[in-house]
mmCIF file of C-alpha atoms in Angstrom:
data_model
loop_
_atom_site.group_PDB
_atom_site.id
_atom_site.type_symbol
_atom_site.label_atom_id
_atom_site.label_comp_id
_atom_site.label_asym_id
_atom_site.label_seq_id
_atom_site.Cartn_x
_atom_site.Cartn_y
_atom_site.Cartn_z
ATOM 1 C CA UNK A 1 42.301 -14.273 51.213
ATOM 2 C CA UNK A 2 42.771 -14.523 54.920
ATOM 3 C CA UNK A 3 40.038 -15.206 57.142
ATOM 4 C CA UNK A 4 40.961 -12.102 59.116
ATOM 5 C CA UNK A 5 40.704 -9.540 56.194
ATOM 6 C CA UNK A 6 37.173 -8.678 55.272
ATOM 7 C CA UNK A 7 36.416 -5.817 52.811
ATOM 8 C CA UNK A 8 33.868 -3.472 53.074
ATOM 9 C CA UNK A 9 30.668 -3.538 50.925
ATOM 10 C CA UNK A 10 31.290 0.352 50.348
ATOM 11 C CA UNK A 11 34.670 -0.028 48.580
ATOM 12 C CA UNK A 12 31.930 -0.301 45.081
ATOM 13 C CA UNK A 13 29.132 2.189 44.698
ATOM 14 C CA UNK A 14 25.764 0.227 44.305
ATOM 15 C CA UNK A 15 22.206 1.097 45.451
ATOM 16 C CA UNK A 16 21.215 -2.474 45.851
ATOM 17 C CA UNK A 17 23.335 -4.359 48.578
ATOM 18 C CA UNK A 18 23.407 -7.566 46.594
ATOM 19 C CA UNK A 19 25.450 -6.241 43.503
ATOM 20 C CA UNK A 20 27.883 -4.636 46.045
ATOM 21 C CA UNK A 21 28.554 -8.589 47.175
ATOM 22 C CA UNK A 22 28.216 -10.081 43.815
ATOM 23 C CA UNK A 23 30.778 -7.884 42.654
ATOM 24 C CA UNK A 24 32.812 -7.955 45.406
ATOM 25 C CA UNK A 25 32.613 -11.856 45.871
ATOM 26 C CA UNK A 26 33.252 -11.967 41.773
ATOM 27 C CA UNK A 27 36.681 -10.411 42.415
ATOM 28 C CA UNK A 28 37.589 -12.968 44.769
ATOM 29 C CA UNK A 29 36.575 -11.208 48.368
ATOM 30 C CA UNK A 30 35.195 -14.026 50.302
ATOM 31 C CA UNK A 31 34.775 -11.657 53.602
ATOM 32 C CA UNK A 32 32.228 -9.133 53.246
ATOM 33 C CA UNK A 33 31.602 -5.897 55.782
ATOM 34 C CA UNK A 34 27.895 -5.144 54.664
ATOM 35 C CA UNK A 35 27.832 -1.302 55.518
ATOM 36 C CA UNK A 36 26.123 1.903 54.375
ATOM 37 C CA UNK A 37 25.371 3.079 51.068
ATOM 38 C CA UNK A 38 22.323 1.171 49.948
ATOM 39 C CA UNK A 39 18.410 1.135 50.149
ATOM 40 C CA UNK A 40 15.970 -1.108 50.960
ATOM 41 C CA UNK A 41 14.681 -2.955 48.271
ATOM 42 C CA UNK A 42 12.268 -6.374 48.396
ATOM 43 C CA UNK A 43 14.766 -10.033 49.103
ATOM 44 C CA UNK A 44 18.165 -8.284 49.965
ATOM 45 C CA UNK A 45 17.985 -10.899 52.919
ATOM 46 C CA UNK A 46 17.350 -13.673 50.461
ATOM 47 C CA UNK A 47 20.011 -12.429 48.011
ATOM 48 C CA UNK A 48 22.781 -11.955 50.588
ATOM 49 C CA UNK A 49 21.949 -15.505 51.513
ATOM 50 C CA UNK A 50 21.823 -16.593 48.274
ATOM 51 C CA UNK A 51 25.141 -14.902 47.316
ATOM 52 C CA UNK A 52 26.842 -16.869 51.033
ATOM 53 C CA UNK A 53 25.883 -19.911 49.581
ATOM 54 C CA UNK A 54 27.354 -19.844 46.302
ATOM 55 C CA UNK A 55 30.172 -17.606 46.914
ATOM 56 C CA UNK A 56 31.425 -19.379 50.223
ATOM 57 C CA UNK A 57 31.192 -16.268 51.902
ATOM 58 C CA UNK A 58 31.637 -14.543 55.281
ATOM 59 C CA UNK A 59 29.363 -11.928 56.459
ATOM 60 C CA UNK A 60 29.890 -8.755 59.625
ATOM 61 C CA UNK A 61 27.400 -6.138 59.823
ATOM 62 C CA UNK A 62 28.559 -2.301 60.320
ATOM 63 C CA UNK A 63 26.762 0.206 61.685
ATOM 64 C CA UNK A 64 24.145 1.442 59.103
ATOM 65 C CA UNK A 65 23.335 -1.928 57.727
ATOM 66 C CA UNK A 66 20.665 -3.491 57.206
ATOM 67 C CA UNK A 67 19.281 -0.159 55.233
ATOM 68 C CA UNK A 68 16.149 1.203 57.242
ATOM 69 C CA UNK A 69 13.251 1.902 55.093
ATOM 70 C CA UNK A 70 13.718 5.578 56.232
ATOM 71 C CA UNK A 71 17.304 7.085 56.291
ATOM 72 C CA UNK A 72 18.371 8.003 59.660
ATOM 73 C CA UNK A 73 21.907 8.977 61.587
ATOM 74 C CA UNK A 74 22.111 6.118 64.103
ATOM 75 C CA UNK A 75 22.611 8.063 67.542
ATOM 76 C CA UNK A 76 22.746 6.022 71.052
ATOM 77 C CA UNK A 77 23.317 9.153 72.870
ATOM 78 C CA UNK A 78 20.559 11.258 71.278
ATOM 79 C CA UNK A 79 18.934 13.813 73.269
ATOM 80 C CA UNK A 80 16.025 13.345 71.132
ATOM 81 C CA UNK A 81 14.118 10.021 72.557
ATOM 82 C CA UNK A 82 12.879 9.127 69.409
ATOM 83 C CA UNK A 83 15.745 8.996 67.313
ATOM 84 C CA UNK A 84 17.674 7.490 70.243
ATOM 85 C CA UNK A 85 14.865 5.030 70.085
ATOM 86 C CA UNK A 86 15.341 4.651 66.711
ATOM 87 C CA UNK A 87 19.137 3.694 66.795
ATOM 88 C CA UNK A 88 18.356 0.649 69.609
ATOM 89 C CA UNK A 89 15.875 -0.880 67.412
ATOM 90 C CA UNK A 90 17.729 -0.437 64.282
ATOM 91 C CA UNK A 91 20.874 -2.063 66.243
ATOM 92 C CA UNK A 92 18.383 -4.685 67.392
ATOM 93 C CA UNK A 93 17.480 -5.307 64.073
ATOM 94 C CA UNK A 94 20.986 -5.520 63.070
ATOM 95 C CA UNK A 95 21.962 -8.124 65.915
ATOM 96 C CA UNK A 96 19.163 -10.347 64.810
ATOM 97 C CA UNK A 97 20.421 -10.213 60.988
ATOM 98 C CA UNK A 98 23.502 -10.757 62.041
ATOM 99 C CA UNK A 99 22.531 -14.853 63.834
ATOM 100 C CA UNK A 100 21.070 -14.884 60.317
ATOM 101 C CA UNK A 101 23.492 -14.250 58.578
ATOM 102 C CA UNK A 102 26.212 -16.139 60.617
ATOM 103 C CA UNK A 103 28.094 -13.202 61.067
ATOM 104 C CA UNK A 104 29.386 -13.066 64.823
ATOM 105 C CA UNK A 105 30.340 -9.636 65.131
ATOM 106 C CA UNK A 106 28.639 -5.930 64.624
ATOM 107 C CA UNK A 107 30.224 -2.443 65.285
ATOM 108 C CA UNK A 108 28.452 1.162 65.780
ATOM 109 C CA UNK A 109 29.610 4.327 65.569
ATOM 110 C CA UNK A 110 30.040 6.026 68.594
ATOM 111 C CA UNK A 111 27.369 9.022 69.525
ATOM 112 C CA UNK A 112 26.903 12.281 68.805
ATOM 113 C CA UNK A 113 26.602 15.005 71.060
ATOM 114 C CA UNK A 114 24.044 16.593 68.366
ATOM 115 C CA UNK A 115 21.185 15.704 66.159
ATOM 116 C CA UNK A 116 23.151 15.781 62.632
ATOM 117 C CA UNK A 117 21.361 15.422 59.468
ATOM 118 C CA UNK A 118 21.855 12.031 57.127
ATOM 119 C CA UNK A 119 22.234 14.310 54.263
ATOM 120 C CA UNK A 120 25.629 15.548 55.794
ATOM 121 C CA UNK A 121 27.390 12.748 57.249
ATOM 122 C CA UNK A 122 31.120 12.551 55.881
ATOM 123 C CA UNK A 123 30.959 16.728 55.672
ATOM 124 C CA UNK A 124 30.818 19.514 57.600
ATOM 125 C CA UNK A 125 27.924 19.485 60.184
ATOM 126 C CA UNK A 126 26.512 23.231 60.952
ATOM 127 C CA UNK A 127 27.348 24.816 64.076
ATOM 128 C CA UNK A 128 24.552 24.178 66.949
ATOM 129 C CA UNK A 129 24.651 24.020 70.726
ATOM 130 C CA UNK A 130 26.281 20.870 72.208
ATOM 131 C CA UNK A 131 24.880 18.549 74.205
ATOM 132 C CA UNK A 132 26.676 17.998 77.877
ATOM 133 C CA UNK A 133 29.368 15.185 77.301
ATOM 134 C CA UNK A 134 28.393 13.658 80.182
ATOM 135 C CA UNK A 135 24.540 13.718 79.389
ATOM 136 C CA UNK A 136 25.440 11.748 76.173
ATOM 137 C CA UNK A 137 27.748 9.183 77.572
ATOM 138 C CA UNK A 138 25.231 8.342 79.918
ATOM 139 C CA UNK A 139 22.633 7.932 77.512
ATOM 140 C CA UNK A 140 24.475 5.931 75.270
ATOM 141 C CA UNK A 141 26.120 3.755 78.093
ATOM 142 C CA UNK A 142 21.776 2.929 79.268
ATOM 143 C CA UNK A 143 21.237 1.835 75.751
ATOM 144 C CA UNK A 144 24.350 -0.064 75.150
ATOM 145 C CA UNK A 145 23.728 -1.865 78.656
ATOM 146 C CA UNK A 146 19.975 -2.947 77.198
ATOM 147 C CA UNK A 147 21.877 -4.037 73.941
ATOM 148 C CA UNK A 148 24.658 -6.178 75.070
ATOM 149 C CA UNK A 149 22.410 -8.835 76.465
ATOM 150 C CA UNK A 150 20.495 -9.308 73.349
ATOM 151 C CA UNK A 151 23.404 -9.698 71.683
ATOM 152 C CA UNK A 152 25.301 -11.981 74.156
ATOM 153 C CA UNK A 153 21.893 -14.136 73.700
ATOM 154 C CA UNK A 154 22.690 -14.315 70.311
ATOM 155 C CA UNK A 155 26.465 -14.961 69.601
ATOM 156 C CA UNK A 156 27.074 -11.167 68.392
ATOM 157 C CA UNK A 157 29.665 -9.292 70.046
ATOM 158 C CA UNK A 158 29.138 -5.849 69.493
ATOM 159 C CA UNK A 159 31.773 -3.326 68.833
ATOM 160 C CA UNK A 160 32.107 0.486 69.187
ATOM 161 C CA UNK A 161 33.692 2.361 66.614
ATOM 162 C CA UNK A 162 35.507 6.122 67.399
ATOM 163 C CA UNK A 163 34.188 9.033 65.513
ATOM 164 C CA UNK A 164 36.236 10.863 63.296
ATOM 165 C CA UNK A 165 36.881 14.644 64.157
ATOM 166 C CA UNK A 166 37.866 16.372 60.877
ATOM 167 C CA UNK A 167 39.328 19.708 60.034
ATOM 168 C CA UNK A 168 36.607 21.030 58.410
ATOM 169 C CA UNK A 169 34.129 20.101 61.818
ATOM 170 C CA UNK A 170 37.088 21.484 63.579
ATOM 171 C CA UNK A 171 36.690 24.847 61.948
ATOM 172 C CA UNK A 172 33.018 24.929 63.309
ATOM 173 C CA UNK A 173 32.961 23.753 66.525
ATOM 174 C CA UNK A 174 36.698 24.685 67.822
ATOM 175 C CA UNK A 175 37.707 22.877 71.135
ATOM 176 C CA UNK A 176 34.208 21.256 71.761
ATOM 177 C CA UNK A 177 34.467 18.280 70.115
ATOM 178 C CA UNK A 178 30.687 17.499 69.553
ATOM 179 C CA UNK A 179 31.937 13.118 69.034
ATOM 180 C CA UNK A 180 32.223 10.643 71.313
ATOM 181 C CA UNK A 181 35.115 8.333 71.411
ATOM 182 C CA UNK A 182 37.365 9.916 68.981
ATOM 183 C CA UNK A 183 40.545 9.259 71.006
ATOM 184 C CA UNK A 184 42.161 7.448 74.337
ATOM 185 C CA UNK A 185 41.059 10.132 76.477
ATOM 186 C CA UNK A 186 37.341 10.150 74.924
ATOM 187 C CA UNK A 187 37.263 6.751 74.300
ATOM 188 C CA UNK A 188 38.435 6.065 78.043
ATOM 189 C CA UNK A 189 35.223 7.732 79.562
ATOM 190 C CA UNK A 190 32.949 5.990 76.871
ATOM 191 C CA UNK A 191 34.868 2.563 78.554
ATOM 192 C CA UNK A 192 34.598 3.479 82.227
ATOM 193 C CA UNK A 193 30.459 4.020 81.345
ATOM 194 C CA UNK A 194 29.884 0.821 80.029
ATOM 195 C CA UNK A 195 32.698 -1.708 79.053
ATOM 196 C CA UNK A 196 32.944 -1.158 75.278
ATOM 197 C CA UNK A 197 34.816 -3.142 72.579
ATOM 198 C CA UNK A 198 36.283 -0.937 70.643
ATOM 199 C CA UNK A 199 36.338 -1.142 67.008
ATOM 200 C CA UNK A 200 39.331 1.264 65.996
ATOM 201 C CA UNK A 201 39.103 2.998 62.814
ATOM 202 C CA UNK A 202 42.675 3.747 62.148
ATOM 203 C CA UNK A 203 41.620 6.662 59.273
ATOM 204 C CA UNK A 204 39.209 8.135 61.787
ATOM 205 C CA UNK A 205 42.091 8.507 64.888
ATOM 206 C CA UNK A 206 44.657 9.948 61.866
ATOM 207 C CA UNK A 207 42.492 12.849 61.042
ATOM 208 C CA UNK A 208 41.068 13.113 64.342
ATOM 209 C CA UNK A 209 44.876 13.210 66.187
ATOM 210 C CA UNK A 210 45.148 16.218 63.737
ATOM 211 C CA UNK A 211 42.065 18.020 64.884
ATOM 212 C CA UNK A 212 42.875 17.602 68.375
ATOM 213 C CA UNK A 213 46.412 18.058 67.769
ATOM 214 C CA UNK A 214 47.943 15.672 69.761
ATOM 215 C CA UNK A 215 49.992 12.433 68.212
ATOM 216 C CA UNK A 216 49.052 9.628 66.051
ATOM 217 C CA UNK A 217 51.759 7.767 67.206
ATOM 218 C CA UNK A 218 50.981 7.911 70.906
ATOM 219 C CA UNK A 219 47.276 7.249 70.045
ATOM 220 C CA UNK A 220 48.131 4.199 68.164
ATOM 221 C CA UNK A 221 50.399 2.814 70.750
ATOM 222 C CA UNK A 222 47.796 3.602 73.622
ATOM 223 C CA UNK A 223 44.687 2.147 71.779
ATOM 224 C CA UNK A 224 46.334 -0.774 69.355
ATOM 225 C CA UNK A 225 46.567 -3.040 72.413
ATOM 226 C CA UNK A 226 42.779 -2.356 73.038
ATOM 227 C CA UNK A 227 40.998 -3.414 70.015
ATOM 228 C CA UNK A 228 41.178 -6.816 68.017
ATOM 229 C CA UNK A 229 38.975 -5.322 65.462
ATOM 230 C CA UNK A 230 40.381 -2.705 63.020
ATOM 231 C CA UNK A 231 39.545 -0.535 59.749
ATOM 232 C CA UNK A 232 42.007 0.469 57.155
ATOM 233 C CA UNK A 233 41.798 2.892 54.816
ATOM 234 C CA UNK A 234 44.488 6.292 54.692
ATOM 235 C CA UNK A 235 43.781 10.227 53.942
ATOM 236 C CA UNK A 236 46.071 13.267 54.231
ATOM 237 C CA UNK A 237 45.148 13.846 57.780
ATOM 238 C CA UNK A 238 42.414 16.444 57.329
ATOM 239 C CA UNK A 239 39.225 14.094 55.891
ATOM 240 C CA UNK A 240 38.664 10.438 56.088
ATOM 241 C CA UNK A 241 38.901 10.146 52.406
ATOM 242 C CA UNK A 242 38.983 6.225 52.697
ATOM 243 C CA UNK A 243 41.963 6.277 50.538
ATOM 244 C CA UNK A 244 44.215 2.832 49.902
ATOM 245 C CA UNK A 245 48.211 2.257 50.625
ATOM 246 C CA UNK A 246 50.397 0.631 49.481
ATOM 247 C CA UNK A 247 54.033 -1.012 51.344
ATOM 248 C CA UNK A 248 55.535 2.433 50.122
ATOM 249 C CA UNK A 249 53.406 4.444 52.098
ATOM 250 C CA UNK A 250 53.895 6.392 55.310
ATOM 251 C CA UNK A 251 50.559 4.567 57.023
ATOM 252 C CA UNK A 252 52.080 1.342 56.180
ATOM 253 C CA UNK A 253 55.735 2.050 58.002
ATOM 254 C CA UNK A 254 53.391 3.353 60.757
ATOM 255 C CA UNK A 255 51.362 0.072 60.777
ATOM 256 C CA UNK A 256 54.275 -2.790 60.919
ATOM 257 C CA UNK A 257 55.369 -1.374 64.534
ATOM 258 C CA UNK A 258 52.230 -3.640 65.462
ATOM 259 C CA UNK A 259 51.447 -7.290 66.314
ATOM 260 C CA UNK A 260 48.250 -8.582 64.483
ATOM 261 C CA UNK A 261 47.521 -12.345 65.528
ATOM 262 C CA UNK A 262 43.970 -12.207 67.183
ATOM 263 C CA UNK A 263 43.144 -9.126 64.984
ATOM 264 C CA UNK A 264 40.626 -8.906 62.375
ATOM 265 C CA UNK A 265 40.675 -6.083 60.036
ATOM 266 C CA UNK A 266 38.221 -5.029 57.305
ATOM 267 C CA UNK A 267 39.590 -2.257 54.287
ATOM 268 C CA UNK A 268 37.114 0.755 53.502
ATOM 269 C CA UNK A 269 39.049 1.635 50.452
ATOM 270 C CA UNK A 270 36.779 3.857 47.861
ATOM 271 C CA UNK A 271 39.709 5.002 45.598
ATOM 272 C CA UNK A 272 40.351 1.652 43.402
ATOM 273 C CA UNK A 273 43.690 0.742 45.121
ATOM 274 C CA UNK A 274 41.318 -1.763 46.959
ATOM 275 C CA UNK A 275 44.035 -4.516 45.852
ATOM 276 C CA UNK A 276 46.924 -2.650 46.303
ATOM 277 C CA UNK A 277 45.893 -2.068 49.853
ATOM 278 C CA UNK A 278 45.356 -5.858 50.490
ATOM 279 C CA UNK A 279 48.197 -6.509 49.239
ATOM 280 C CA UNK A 280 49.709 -4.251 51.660
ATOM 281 C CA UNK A 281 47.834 -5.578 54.735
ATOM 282 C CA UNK A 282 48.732 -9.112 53.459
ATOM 283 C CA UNK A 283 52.411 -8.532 53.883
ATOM 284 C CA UNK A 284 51.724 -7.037 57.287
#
């Protein structure tokens, strides 16, 4: 397996974080995403250790990992001080496990220009009064200025990931797109507020190109150059389904118009093609 291709921990549904990896690494993935998905339990940080060491593997945080002992939507831009709170010392935490781990980088989602529920994320969100955009950009660039020194400190780079805009949010909130950084334009004032590295989820920008109905094309050519960290995964344009590919498929054709050396690129792939789809990548 290359040693730009990691897979994410998500890709099998387990509770516990360290049968994710064992059965992950048992399969032959040496490069592990640890994301979402799991709960805290007593020694995950001494299983994922143990697991490194007899595996040979590679380690990356993303976004909700480690699990925090209360579930949460991490939110840099919250208008609410305590869950904005929250999110910097969860990331905090996550920038430390990260040295410990030996992983070097860690992404985020970008903020929300609401206060959505846990329960919902990945659905439709209810309809509620926006934030200002330019209230929550500011409020996540403050925090993401007090982050990027700890992690500098400690050998992380940290990564922003765009938000996905689906169909069915669409539907509720019409043109006010309550996410930040979901494509050039959006991600371009997130940028100018506080020098981000973006983390582009290619799923995320198809569906959201949809919503916003403006191409997926253009958006990849604009923000391909910008990012040397990617995730995979397809859907019909409407949902991020994290759906595989294959060489046959549309996503793939769109993909091989596009240089990869300095990349890295990790597959969210919860349909079982997980294979299929490296094997795809691979021959990219």
């Amino acid at each position: 397996m290359s040693n730009s291709i990691f897979v994410s921990s998500s890709c099998v549904n387990n509770r516990k974080i360290a049968k994710s990896v064992e059965e992950l690494a048992v399969a032959g993935f040496s490069n592990i995403e640890l994301s979402g998905g799991t709960n805290l339990y007593a020694d995950w940080k001494t299983e994922l250790l143990q697991l490194k060491e007899k595996y040979g593997l590679n380690y990356r945080c993303h976004n909700y990992f480690p699990p925090p002992k209360e579930h949460f939507v991490l939110n840099l831009s919250a208008s609410d001080d305590s869950i904005r709170e929250r999110s910097i010392s969860h990331v905090v935490d996550a920038i430390s496990l990260s040295q410990e781990l030996g992983a070097k980088e860690y992404g985020i989602h970008a903020g929300f220009r609401f206060l959505p529920e846990h329960t919902k994320l990945g659905q439709q969100f209810d309809s509620v009064e926006l934030q200002d955009e330019d209230d929550a950009i500011s409020r996540f660039a403050e925090a993401w200025n007090e982050l990027k020194p700890i992690a500098l400190e400690k050998g992380i780079s940290l990564y922003v990931e765009n938000n996905v805009f689906s169909s069915a949010n669409k539907r509720v909130f019409g043109d006010a797109n309550p996410f930040l950084a979901t494509d050039t334009k959006s991600i371009a004032k997130l940028n100018d507020a506080c020098e981000i590295n973006l983390l582009l989820d290619i799923a995320h920008l198809k569906v959201s190109c949809v919503s916003l109905s403006i191409s997926f094309e253009n958006e990849l050519n604009a923000l391909m150059p910008q990012a040397n960290y990617l995730h995979f995964s397809d859907n019909n344009g409407l949902a991020d389904s994290n759906q595989g590919f294959t060489q046959s498929s549309g996503l793939y054709h769109t993909l091989k118009n596009y240089e990869y050396a300095g990349k890295t690129v990790t597959l969210e792939v919860y349909d079982g093609s997980l294979q299929e789809t490296l094997d795809a990548v691979n021959a990219l």
